[in-house]
């Protein structure tokens, strides 16, 4: 096992212990990294703090950061800069769409729902990268989470699929832009995992069943598998990789 001792990473998007962000936090914690957590709003502070206390390392910097608010994002990264100086990377594990837009006809997507999904699930990566960049003085690695529904049509994923396509392309533009500063930007396309966000997708159980029956590995993806893929992307081992989407989905995407 390699170590991330002495490295600092920002984890954005822990809502509860099922969150993929939490899987990433656990993998990085085991590798000895220092972690900073951001949460969506005040109501998440206590549950996130309670979870963070269960980790092996002592990570006591937790900050609110609503990614729909430019001032909030700036204030959050300014504070991180003041408290730790330099960071080595960040995990962007944030998405949102209205539940009513995650079923039914795609052509019924509302303008408001379209913009909301893109704002939180796609644009947020760009605004976060902008404010994290000055803190990555020795280079860095940015990792976001995407899904197959941004590459091809997946039933009920609807507007979130279109937002993920936008996110995927943002990864490439950001990778090209930030590469000159030795900042890498990559996405992990995770297989379906039962989380709070996934609950919003209509008929999610059939998606899980399909993976178990048909994916090359014949099993569903775990939080830990995604966490370890992120660990690789945050480590020196992946230093030649940027603008990439790694599928951590039991191989389902090849079908
Ligand atoms: O099957 C899955 N669960 C997959 C998820 C498969 C492939 C990809 N993903 C992606 C999601 O699309 C998302 O980008 O992984 C990422 C993390 O999602 P998750 O772990 O599945 O879900 P969850 O635990 O709900 O975390 C998403 C979090 C929010 O949680 P809630 O439940 O409150 O929506 O995104 C954060 C929040 O913590 N979030 C925000 N953070 C800052 N500002 C905001 C916001 N405005 N809105 C949502």
PDB file of C-alpha atoms and ligand atoms in Angstrom:
ATOM      1  CA  UNK A   1       0.000   0.000   0.000  1.00  0.00           C
ATOM      2  CA  UNK A   2       1.316   3.429  -0.915  1.00  0.00           C
ATOM      3  CA  UNK A   3       0.911   6.341   1.410  1.00  0.00           C
ATOM      4  CA  UNK A   4      -0.645   9.777   1.114  1.00  0.00           C
ATOM      5  CA  UNK A   5       0.901  10.969   4.384  1.00  0.00           C
ATOM      6  CA  UNK A   6       1.540  14.694   4.389  1.00  0.00           C
ATOM      7  CA  UNK A   7      -0.991  15.271   1.583  1.00  0.00           C
ATOM      8  CA  UNK A   8      -4.245  17.191   2.056  1.00  0.00           C
ATOM      9  CA  UNK A   9      -7.480  16.582   0.161  1.00  0.00           C
ATOM     10  CA  UNK A  10     -10.881  18.260   0.229  1.00  0.00           C
ATOM     11  CA  UNK A  11     -13.861  15.890   0.197  1.00  0.00           C
ATOM     12  CA  UNK A  12     -17.090  17.497  -1.027  1.00  0.00           C
ATOM     13  CA  UNK A  13     -20.447  15.696  -0.861  1.00  0.00           C
ATOM     14  CA  UNK A  14     -20.630  13.479   2.198  1.00  0.00           C
ATOM     15  CA  UNK A  15     -24.319  13.360   3.104  1.00  0.00           C
ATOM     16  CA  UNK A  16     -24.268  10.130   5.148  1.00  0.00           C
ATOM     17  CA  UNK A  17     -22.371   6.867   5.525  1.00  0.00           C
ATOM     18  CA  UNK A  18     -23.715   5.537   2.237  1.00  0.00           C
ATOM     19  CA  UNK A  19     -22.352   8.492   0.247  1.00  0.00           C
ATOM     20  CA  UNK A  20     -19.716   7.623  -2.333  1.00  0.00           C
ATOM     21  CA  UNK A  21     -17.748  10.561  -0.935  1.00  0.00           C
ATOM     22  CA  UNK A  22     -17.608   8.646   2.336  1.00  0.00           C
ATOM     23  CA  UNK A  23     -16.074   5.622   0.553  1.00  0.00           C
ATOM     24  CA  UNK A  24     -13.424   7.958  -0.860  1.00  0.00           C
ATOM     25  CA  UNK A  25     -12.822   9.508   2.567  1.00  0.00           C
ATOM     26  CA  UNK A  26     -12.295   6.071   4.104  1.00  0.00           C
ATOM     27  CA  UNK A  27      -9.760   5.013   1.445  1.00  0.00           C
ATOM     28  CA  UNK A  28      -7.801   8.266   1.748  1.00  0.00           C
ATOM     29  CA  UNK A  29      -7.915   8.136   5.548  1.00  0.00           C
ATOM     30  CA  UNK A  30      -6.447   4.609   5.549  1.00  0.00           C
ATOM     31  CA  UNK A  31      -3.643   5.878   3.293  1.00  0.00           C
ATOM     32  CA  UNK A  32      -2.768   8.514   5.911  1.00  0.00           C
ATOM     33  CA  UNK A  33      -4.035  11.627   4.098  1.00  0.00           C
ATOM     34  CA  UNK A  34      -5.237  14.776   5.867  1.00  0.00           C
ATOM     35  CA  UNK A  35      -8.857  15.413   4.960  1.00  0.00           C
ATOM     36  CA  UNK A  36     -11.023  18.513   4.876  1.00  0.00           C
ATOM     37  CA  UNK A  37     -14.768  18.028   4.504  1.00  0.00           C
ATOM     38  CA  UNK A  38     -17.321  20.369   3.017  1.00  0.00           C
ATOM     39  CA  UNK A  39     -21.045  19.841   3.462  1.00  0.00           C
ATOM     40  CA  UNK A  40     -24.026  21.253   1.592  1.00  0.00           C
ATOM     41  CA  UNK A  41     -25.714  23.138   4.433  1.00  0.00           C
ATOM     42  CA  UNK A  42     -26.021  23.486   8.183  1.00  0.00           C
ATOM     43  CA  UNK A  43     -28.249  20.423   8.581  1.00  0.00           C
ATOM     44  CA  UNK A  44     -25.355  18.183   7.433  1.00  0.00           C
ATOM     45  CA  UNK A  45     -22.784  19.524   9.871  1.00  0.00           C
ATOM     46  CA  UNK A  46     -23.580  17.269  12.831  1.00  0.00           C
ATOM     47  CA  UNK A  47     -24.004  13.991  10.887  1.00  0.00           C
ATOM     48  CA  UNK A  48     -20.828  14.639   8.873  1.00  0.00           C
ATOM     49  CA  UNK A  49     -18.875  15.568  12.031  1.00  0.00           C
ATOM     50  CA  UNK A  50     -20.072  12.387  13.773  1.00  0.00           C
ATOM     51  CA  UNK A  51     -18.962  10.280  10.800  1.00  0.00           C
ATOM     52  CA  UNK A  52     -15.583  11.996  10.501  1.00  0.00           C
ATOM     53  CA  UNK A  53     -14.883  11.204  14.147  1.00  0.00           C
ATOM     54  CA  UNK A  54     -15.007   7.482  13.288  1.00  0.00           C
ATOM     55  CA  UNK A  55     -12.003   7.758  10.938  1.00  0.00           C
ATOM     56  CA  UNK A  56      -8.502   6.718  12.007  1.00  0.00           C
ATOM     57  CA  UNK A  57      -6.895  10.089  11.393  1.00  0.00           C
ATOM     58  CA  UNK A  58      -7.826  13.329  13.088  1.00  0.00           C
ATOM     59  CA  UNK A  59      -9.546  15.548  10.543  1.00  0.00           C
ATOM     60  CA  UNK A  60     -11.061  18.555  12.211  1.00  0.00           C
ATOM     61  CA  UNK A  61     -11.632  21.026   9.382  1.00  0.00           C
ATOM     62  CA  UNK A  62     -15.259  20.839   8.236  1.00  0.00           C
ATOM     63  CA  UNK A  63     -16.802  23.743   6.360  1.00  0.00           C
ATOM     64  CA  UNK A  64     -20.172  24.556   4.788  1.00  0.00           C
ATOM     65  CA  UNK A  65     -20.134  24.982   1.011  1.00  0.00           C
ATOM     66  CA  UNK A  66     -23.276  25.349  -1.053  1.00  0.00           C
ATOM     67  CA  UNK A  67     -21.961  25.027  -4.606  1.00  0.00           C
ATOM     68  CA  UNK A  68     -24.861  27.039  -6.054  1.00  0.00           C
ATOM     69  CA  UNK A  69     -23.499  30.128  -4.314  1.00  0.00           C
ATOM     70  CA  UNK A  70     -20.281  31.683  -5.710  1.00  0.00           C
ATOM     71  CA  UNK A  71     -19.627  33.618  -2.492  1.00  0.00           C
ATOM     72  CA  UNK A  72     -19.981  30.445  -0.443  1.00  0.00           C
ATOM     73  CA  UNK A  73     -17.507  28.544  -2.614  1.00  0.00           C
ATOM     74  CA  UNK A  74     -15.005  31.405  -2.515  1.00  0.00           C
ATOM     75  CA  UNK A  75     -15.355  31.826   1.256  1.00  0.00           C
ATOM     76  CA  UNK A  76     -14.905  28.090   1.761  1.00  0.00           C
ATOM     77  CA  UNK A  77     -11.662  27.871  -0.213  1.00  0.00           C
ATOM     78  CA  UNK A  78     -10.367  31.154   1.254  1.00  0.00           C
ATOM     79  CA  UNK A  79     -10.853  29.640   4.683  1.00  0.00           C
ATOM     80  CA  UNK A  80      -9.130  26.400   3.634  1.00  0.00           C
ATOM     81  CA  UNK A  81      -6.236  28.492   2.313  1.00  0.00           C
ATOM     82  CA  UNK A  82      -5.958  30.347   5.620  1.00  0.00           C
ATOM     83  CA  UNK A  83      -6.135  27.192   7.703  1.00  0.00           C
ATOM     84  CA  UNK A  84      -3.900  24.784   5.737  1.00  0.00           C
ATOM     85  CA  UNK A  85      -2.204  26.788   2.998  1.00  0.00           C
ATOM     86  CA  UNK A  86      -1.728  24.162   0.311  1.00  0.00           C
ATOM     87  CA  UNK A  87      -4.000  21.326  -0.818  1.00  0.00           C
ATOM     88  CA  UNK A  88      -3.142  18.370  -3.062  1.00  0.00           C
ATOM     89  CA  UNK A  89      -6.528  17.567  -4.481  1.00  0.00           C
ATOM     90  CA  UNK A  90     -10.255  17.449  -4.133  1.00  0.00           C
ATOM     91  CA  UNK A  91     -13.081  14.976  -4.564  1.00  0.00           C
ATOM     92  CA  UNK A  92     -16.209  16.496  -6.092  1.00  0.00           C
ATOM     93  CA  UNK A  93     -19.074  14.106  -5.270  1.00  0.00           C
ATOM     94  CA  UNK A  94     -22.031  16.404  -5.798  1.00  0.00           C
ATOM     95  CA  UNK A  95     -25.165  16.113  -7.880  1.00  0.00           C
ATOM     96  CA  UNK A  96     -28.826  17.002  -7.672  1.00  0.00           C
ATOM     97  CA  UNK A  97     -31.964  16.810  -9.786  1.00  0.00           C
ATOM     98  CA  UNK A  98     -35.614  17.078  -8.825  1.00  0.00           C
ATOM     99  CA  UNK A  99     -37.090  13.634  -8.150  1.00  0.00           C
ATOM    100  CA  UNK A 100     -39.952  14.320 -10.551  1.00  0.00           C
ATOM    101  CA  UNK A 101     -37.418  14.785 -13.366  1.00  0.00           C
ATOM    102  CA  UNK A 102     -35.907  11.326 -12.760  1.00  0.00           C
ATOM    103  CA  UNK A 103     -38.797   9.372 -14.217  1.00  0.00           C
ATOM    104  CA  UNK A 104     -41.237   9.704 -17.070  1.00  0.00           C
ATOM    105  CA  UNK A 105     -40.676  11.430 -20.385  1.00  0.00           C
ATOM    106  CA  UNK A 106     -37.426  13.280 -20.956  1.00  0.00           C
ATOM    107  CA  UNK A 107     -39.303  15.708 -23.190  1.00  0.00           C
ATOM    108  CA  UNK A 108     -41.231  16.874 -20.111  1.00  0.00           C
ATOM    109  CA  UNK A 109     -38.063  18.174 -18.428  1.00  0.00           C
ATOM    110  CA  UNK A 110     -38.709  21.694 -17.168  1.00  0.00           C
ATOM    111  CA  UNK A 111     -36.402  24.639 -17.873  1.00  0.00           C
ATOM    112  CA  UNK A 112     -35.973  25.140 -14.143  1.00  0.00           C
ATOM    113  CA  UNK A 113     -35.193  21.445 -13.572  1.00  0.00           C
ATOM    114  CA  UNK A 114     -32.728  21.435 -16.458  1.00  0.00           C
ATOM    115  CA  UNK A 115     -30.867  24.472 -15.112  1.00  0.00           C
ATOM    116  CA  UNK A 116     -30.898  23.243 -11.518  1.00  0.00           C
ATOM    117  CA  UNK A 117     -29.425  19.847 -12.450  1.00  0.00           C
ATOM    118  CA  UNK A 118     -26.705  21.483 -14.552  1.00  0.00           C
ATOM    119  CA  UNK A 119     -25.940  24.105 -11.935  1.00  0.00           C
ATOM    120  CA  UNK A 120     -25.401  21.677  -9.053  1.00  0.00           C
ATOM    121  CA  UNK A 121     -24.167  18.608 -10.915  1.00  0.00           C
ATOM    122  CA  UNK A 122     -21.972  20.112 -13.623  1.00  0.00           C
ATOM    123  CA  UNK A 123     -21.106  23.805 -13.268  1.00  0.00           C
ATOM    124  CA  UNK A 124     -20.159  23.227  -9.628  1.00  0.00           C
ATOM    125  CA  UNK A 125     -17.023  21.359 -10.751  1.00  0.00           C
ATOM    126  CA  UNK A 126     -15.794  24.378 -12.691  1.00  0.00           C
ATOM    127  CA  UNK A 127     -16.429  26.908  -9.933  1.00  0.00           C
ATOM    128  CA  UNK A 128     -14.839  24.636  -7.348  1.00  0.00           C
ATOM    129  CA  UNK A 129     -11.791  24.033  -9.577  1.00  0.00           C
ATOM    130  CA  UNK A 130     -11.397  27.790 -10.030  1.00  0.00           C
ATOM    131  CA  UNK A 131     -11.206  28.419  -6.287  1.00  0.00           C
ATOM    132  CA  UNK A 132      -9.168  25.289  -5.483  1.00  0.00           C
ATOM    133  CA  UNK A 133      -6.528  26.032  -8.126  1.00  0.00           C
ATOM    134  CA  UNK A 134      -4.649  28.765  -6.187  1.00  0.00           C
ATOM    135  CA  UNK A 135      -4.287  26.318  -3.273  1.00  0.00           C
ATOM    136  CA  UNK A 136      -2.736  23.578  -5.414  1.00  0.00           C
ATOM    137  CA  UNK A 137       0.645  25.241  -5.488  1.00  0.00           C
ATOM    138  CA  UNK A 138       2.526  21.968  -5.947  1.00  0.00           C
ATOM    139  CA  UNK A 139       0.110  20.540  -8.513  1.00  0.00           C
ATOM    140  CA  UNK A 140      -2.906  18.461  -7.643  1.00  0.00           C
ATOM    141  CA  UNK A 141      -5.601  16.017  -8.602  1.00  0.00           C
ATOM    142  CA  UNK A 142      -9.308  16.750  -8.964  1.00  0.00           C
ATOM    143  CA  UNK A 143     -11.674  13.790  -9.104  1.00  0.00           C
ATOM    144  CA  UNK A 144     -15.382  13.938  -9.879  1.00  0.00           C
ATOM    145  CA  UNK A 145     -18.060  11.268 -10.092  1.00  0.00           C
ATOM    146  CA  UNK A 146     -20.026  10.561 -13.194  1.00  0.00           C
ATOM    147  CA  UNK A 147     -22.343   7.851 -14.493  1.00  0.00           C
ATOM    148  CA  UNK A 148     -22.915   5.866 -17.680  1.00  0.00           C
ATOM    149  CA  UNK A 149     -26.209   7.715 -18.170  1.00  0.00           C
ATOM    150  CA  UNK A 150     -24.116  10.642 -19.475  1.00  0.00           C
ATOM    151  CA  UNK A 151     -22.727   8.487 -22.306  1.00  0.00           C
ATOM    152  CA  UNK A 152     -25.830   6.627 -23.346  1.00  0.00           C
ATOM    153  CA  UNK A 153     -29.521   6.571 -22.566  1.00  0.00           C
ATOM    154  CA  UNK A 154     -30.317   4.886 -19.252  1.00  0.00           C
ATOM    155  CA  UNK A 155     -34.025   4.627 -18.389  1.00  0.00           C
ATOM    156  CA  UNK A 156     -35.241   7.333 -15.961  1.00  0.00           C
ATOM    157  CA  UNK A 157     -31.815   8.991 -15.560  1.00  0.00           C
ATOM    158  CA  UNK A 158     -33.131  11.705 -17.887  1.00  0.00           C
ATOM    159  CA  UNK A 159     -31.893  15.208 -17.049  1.00  0.00           C
ATOM    160  CA  UNK A 160     -29.127  13.858 -14.832  1.00  0.00           C
ATOM    161  CA  UNK A 161     -27.708  12.042 -17.874  1.00  0.00           C
ATOM    162  CA  UNK A 162     -27.538  15.297 -19.806  1.00  0.00           C
ATOM    163  CA  UNK A 163     -25.935  17.028 -16.813  1.00  0.00           C
ATOM    164  CA  UNK A 164     -23.367  14.207 -16.545  1.00  0.00           C
ATOM    165  CA  UNK A 165     -22.492  14.606 -20.238  1.00  0.00           C
ATOM    166  CA  UNK A 166     -21.831  18.272 -19.482  1.00  0.00           C
ATOM    167  CA  UNK A 167     -19.768  17.292 -16.445  1.00  0.00           C
ATOM    168  CA  UNK A 168     -17.739  14.775 -18.499  1.00  0.00           C
ATOM    169  CA  UNK A 169     -16.846  17.422 -21.048  1.00  0.00           C
ATOM    170  CA  UNK A 170     -16.039  19.918 -18.277  1.00  0.00           C
ATOM    171  CA  UNK A 171     -13.495  17.373 -16.980  1.00  0.00           C
ATOM    172  CA  UNK A 172     -11.712  17.487 -20.346  1.00  0.00           C
ATOM    173  CA  UNK A 173     -11.742  21.277 -20.693  1.00  0.00           C
ATOM    174  CA  UNK A 174     -10.560  21.689 -17.105  1.00  0.00           C
ATOM    175  CA  UNK A 175      -7.849  19.063 -17.622  1.00  0.00           C
ATOM    176  CA  UNK A 176      -6.582  20.982 -20.635  1.00  0.00           C
ATOM    177  CA  UNK A 177      -6.736  24.299 -18.812  1.00  0.00           C
ATOM    178  CA  UNK A 178      -5.156  23.220 -15.526  1.00  0.00           C
ATOM    179  CA  UNK A 179      -2.603  20.740 -16.860  1.00  0.00           C
ATOM    180  CA  UNK A 180      -0.022  23.509 -17.249  1.00  0.00           C
ATOM    181  CA  UNK A 181      -0.164  23.927 -13.462  1.00  0.00           C
ATOM    182  CA  UNK A 182       0.325  20.179 -12.982  1.00  0.00           C
ATOM    183  CA  UNK A 183      -3.282  19.852 -11.852  1.00  0.00           C
ATOM    184  CA  UNK A 184      -4.950  16.716 -13.183  1.00  0.00           C
ATOM    185  CA  UNK A 185      -8.721  16.385 -13.588  1.00  0.00           C
ATOM    186  CA  UNK A 186     -10.399  13.001 -13.955  1.00  0.00           C
ATOM    187  CA  UNK A 187     -13.778  11.361 -13.478  1.00  0.00           C
ATOM    188  CA  UNK A 188     -14.785   8.021 -12.049  1.00  0.00           C
ATOM    189  CA  UNK A 189     -17.852   6.590 -13.719  1.00  0.00           C
ATOM    190  CA  UNK A 190     -19.258   4.542 -10.852  1.00  0.00           C
ATOM    191  CA  UNK A 191     -21.671   1.670 -11.207  1.00  0.00           C
ATOM    192  CA  UNK A 192     -25.003   2.195  -9.431  1.00  0.00           C
ATOM    193  CA  UNK A 193     -24.742   2.270  -5.637  1.00  0.00           C
ATOM    194  CA  UNK A 194     -27.669   2.601  -3.254  1.00  0.00           C
ATOM    195  CA  UNK A 195     -27.253   6.118  -1.794  1.00  0.00           C
ATOM    196  CA  UNK A 196     -29.560   8.979  -0.864  1.00  0.00           C
ATOM    197  CA  UNK A 197     -29.257  10.493  -4.366  1.00  0.00           C
ATOM    198  CA  UNK A 198     -29.780   7.132  -6.076  1.00  0.00           C
ATOM    199  CA  UNK A 199     -33.102   6.779  -4.228  1.00  0.00           C
ATOM    200  CA  UNK A 200     -34.422   9.574  -6.408  1.00  0.00           C
ATOM    201  CA  UNK A 201     -33.955   7.559  -9.608  1.00  0.00           C
ATOM    202  CA  UNK A 202     -37.121   5.696 -10.458  1.00  0.00           C
ATOM    203  CA  UNK A 203     -36.862   1.865 -10.555  1.00  0.00           C
ATOM    204  CA  UNK A 204     -33.261   1.920  -9.282  1.00  0.00           C
ATOM    205  CA  UNK A 205     -33.587  -1.686  -8.026  1.00  0.00           C
ATOM    206  CA  UNK A 206     -33.905  -3.020 -11.571  1.00  0.00           C
ATOM    207  CA  UNK A 207     -30.701  -1.205 -12.499  1.00  0.00           C
ATOM    208  CA  UNK A 208     -28.874  -2.954  -9.650  1.00  0.00           C
ATOM    209  CA  UNK A 209     -30.345  -6.323 -10.631  1.00  0.00           C
ATOM    210  CA  UNK A 210     -29.297  -5.882 -14.247  1.00  0.00           C
ATOM    211  CA  UNK A 211     -25.666  -5.272 -13.205  1.00  0.00           C
ATOM    212  CA  UNK A 212     -25.643  -8.376 -10.994  1.00  0.00           C
ATOM    213  CA  UNK A 213     -26.934 -10.495 -13.846  1.00  0.00           C
ATOM    214  CA  UNK A 214     -25.045  -9.051 -16.809  1.00  0.00           C
ATOM    215  CA  UNK A 215     -21.928  -7.073 -15.834  1.00  0.00           C
ATOM    216  CA  UNK A 216     -18.673  -8.917 -16.567  1.00  0.00           C
ATOM    217  CA  UNK A 217     -17.920  -9.197 -12.818  1.00  0.00           C
ATOM    218  CA  UNK A 218     -21.547 -10.236 -12.072  1.00  0.00           C
ATOM    219  CA  UNK A 219     -21.787  -8.045  -8.993  1.00  0.00           C
ATOM    220  CA  UNK A 220     -22.575  -4.491  -8.040  1.00  0.00           C
ATOM    221  CA  UNK A 221     -20.014  -1.787  -7.416  1.00  0.00           C
ATOM    222  CA  UNK A 222     -19.173  -0.933  -3.821  1.00  0.00           C
ATOM    223  CA  UNK A 223     -18.307   2.367  -2.165  1.00  0.00           C
ATOM    224  CA  UNK A 224     -14.926   0.838  -1.285  1.00  0.00           C
ATOM    225  CA  UNK A 225     -14.113   0.047  -4.923  1.00  0.00           C
ATOM    226  CA  UNK A 226     -14.844   3.628  -5.933  1.00  0.00           C
ATOM    227  CA  UNK A 227     -12.854   4.860  -2.910  1.00  0.00           C
ATOM    228  CA  UNK A 228      -9.806   2.867  -3.983  1.00  0.00           C
ATOM    229  CA  UNK A 229     -10.088   4.076  -7.594  1.00  0.00           C
ATOM    230  CA  UNK A 230     -10.075   7.634  -6.229  1.00  0.00           C
ATOM    231  CA  UNK A 231      -7.066   6.756  -4.075  1.00  0.00           C
ATOM    232  CA  UNK A 232      -5.207   5.754  -7.252  1.00  0.00           C
ATOM    233  CA  UNK A 233      -6.238   8.982  -8.998  1.00  0.00           C
ATOM    234  CA  UNK A 234      -5.046  11.039  -6.016  1.00  0.00           C
ATOM    235  CA  UNK A 235      -1.734   9.217  -5.837  1.00  0.00           C
ATOM    236  CA  UNK A 236       1.569   9.588  -7.656  1.00  0.00           C
ATOM    237  CA  UNK A 237       0.766   6.276  -9.437  1.00  0.00           C
ATOM    238  CA  UNK A 238      -1.687   8.068 -11.746  1.00  0.00           C
ATOM    239  CA  UNK A 239       0.601  11.049 -12.469  1.00  0.00           C
ATOM    240  CA  UNK A 240       0.374  10.553 -16.246  1.00  0.00           C
ATOM    241  CA  UNK A 241      -3.426  10.466 -16.361  1.00  0.00           C
ATOM    242  CA  UNK A 242      -5.663  13.484 -16.907  1.00  0.00           C
ATOM    243  CA  UNK A 243      -8.924  14.245 -18.731  1.00  0.00           C
ATOM    244  CA  UNK A 244      -9.854  10.574 -18.288  1.00  0.00           C
ATOM    245  CA  UNK A 245     -13.030   8.805 -17.208  1.00  0.00           C
ATOM    246  CA  UNK A 246     -12.297   5.553 -15.411  1.00  0.00           C
ATOM    247  CA  UNK A 247     -15.240   3.176 -15.211  1.00  0.00           C
ATOM    248  CA  UNK A 248     -15.490   1.487 -11.839  1.00  0.00           C
ATOM    249  CA  UNK A 249     -18.654  -0.452 -12.632  1.00  0.00           C
ATOM    250  CA  UNK A 250     -17.881  -4.196 -12.734  1.00  0.00           C
ATOM    251  CA  UNK A 251     -17.227  -3.697 -16.452  1.00  0.00           C
ATOM    252  CA  UNK A 252     -20.871  -3.013 -17.304  1.00  0.00           C
ATOM    253  CA  UNK A 253     -19.995  -0.150 -19.698  1.00  0.00           C
ATOM    254  CA  UNK A 254     -18.429  -2.521 -22.251  1.00  0.00           C
ATOM    255  CA  UNK A 255     -21.738  -4.240 -22.934  1.00  0.00           C
TER     256      UNK A 255
HETATM  257  O1  LIG B   1     -25.424   5.073  -8.074  1.00  0.00           O
HETATM  258  C1  LIG B   1     -24.911   6.068  -7.579  1.00  0.00           C
HETATM  259  N1  LIG B   1     -25.145   6.414  -6.344  1.00  0.00           N
HETATM  260  C2  LIG B   1     -23.981   6.886  -8.431  1.00  0.00           C
HETATM  261  C3  LIG B   1     -23.657   8.161  -8.063  1.00  0.00           C
HETATM  262  C4  LIG B   1     -23.438   6.279  -9.658  1.00  0.00           C
HETATM  263  C5  LIG B   1     -22.538   7.123 -10.379  1.00  0.00           C
HETATM  264  C6  LIG B   1     -22.252   8.402  -9.979  1.00  0.00           C
HETATM  265  N2  LIG B   1     -22.825   8.908  -8.843  1.00  0.00           N
HETATM  266  C7  LIG B   1     -22.494  10.272  -8.455  1.00  0.00           C
HETATM  267  C8  LIG B   1     -23.655  11.187  -8.191  1.00  0.00           C
HETATM  268  O2  LIG B   1     -24.285  11.613  -9.375  1.00  0.00           O
HETATM  269  C9  LIG B   1     -22.931  12.314  -7.472  1.00  0.00           C
HETATM  270  O3  LIG B   1     -22.259  13.127  -8.420  1.00  0.00           O
HETATM  271  O4  LIG B   1     -21.779  10.279  -7.261  1.00  0.00           O
HETATM  272  C10 LIG B   1     -21.890  11.565  -6.660  1.00  0.00           C
HETATM  273  C11 LIG B   1     -22.216  11.387  -5.192  1.00  0.00           C
HETATM  274  O5  LIG B   1     -23.535  10.897  -5.075  1.00  0.00           O
HETATM  275  P1  LIG B   1     -24.005   9.800  -4.027  1.00  0.00           P
HETATM  276  O6  LIG B   1     -22.907   9.454  -3.113  1.00  0.00           O
HETATM  277  O7  LIG B   1     -24.688   8.746  -4.795  1.00  0.00           O
HETATM  278  O8  LIG B   1     -25.179  10.550  -3.266  1.00  0.00           O
HETATM  279  P2  LIG B   1     -25.338  11.365  -1.894  1.00  0.00           P
HETATM  280  O9  LIG B   1     -24.827  10.595  -0.746  1.00  0.00           O
HETATM  281  O10 LIG B   1     -26.773  11.788  -1.842  1.00  0.00           O
HETATM  282  O11 LIG B   1     -24.418  12.646  -2.107  1.00  0.00           O
HETATM  283  C12 LIG B   1     -24.688  13.666  -3.048  1.00  0.00           C
HETATM  284  C13 LIG B   1     -24.500  14.957  -2.326  1.00  0.00           C
HETATM  285  C14 LIG B   1     -25.681  15.575  -1.600  1.00  0.00           C
HETATM  286  O12 LIG B   1     -26.396  14.846  -0.885  1.00  0.00           O
HETATM  287  P3  LIG B   1     -28.026  15.107  -0.869  1.00  0.00           P
HETATM  288  O13 LIG B   1     -28.479  13.733  -0.588  1.00  0.00           O
HETATM  289  O14 LIG B   1     -28.267  16.087   0.183  1.00  0.00           O
HETATM  290  O15 LIG B   1     -28.521  15.592  -2.238  1.00  0.00           O
HETATM  291  O16 LIG B   1     -24.304  16.082  -3.146  1.00  0.00           O
HETATM  292  C15 LIG B   1     -24.284  17.189  -2.267  1.00  0.00           C
HETATM  293  C16 LIG B   1     -24.977  16.773  -1.003  1.00  0.00           C
HETATM  294  O17 LIG B   1     -24.084  16.504   0.025  1.00  0.00           O
HETATM  295  N3  LIG B   1     -24.991  18.350  -2.745  1.00  0.00           N
HETATM  296  C17 LIG B   1     -24.482  19.575  -2.614  1.00  0.00           C
HETATM  297  N4  LIG B   1     -23.301  19.995  -2.110  1.00  0.00           N
HETATM  298  C18 LIG B   1     -23.095  21.325  -2.097  1.00  0.00           C
HETATM  299  N5  LIG B   1     -23.973  22.217  -2.568  1.00  0.00           N
HETATM  300  C19 LIG B   1     -25.459  20.434  -3.126  1.00  0.00           C
HETATM  301  C20 LIG B   1     -25.159  21.811  -3.088  1.00  0.00           C
HETATM  302  N6  LIG B   1     -26.009  22.743  -3.564  1.00  0.00           N
HETATM  303  N7  LIG B   1     -26.519  19.701  -3.550  1.00  0.00           N
HETATM  304  C21 LIG B   1     -26.214  18.431  -3.320  1.00  0.00           C
END
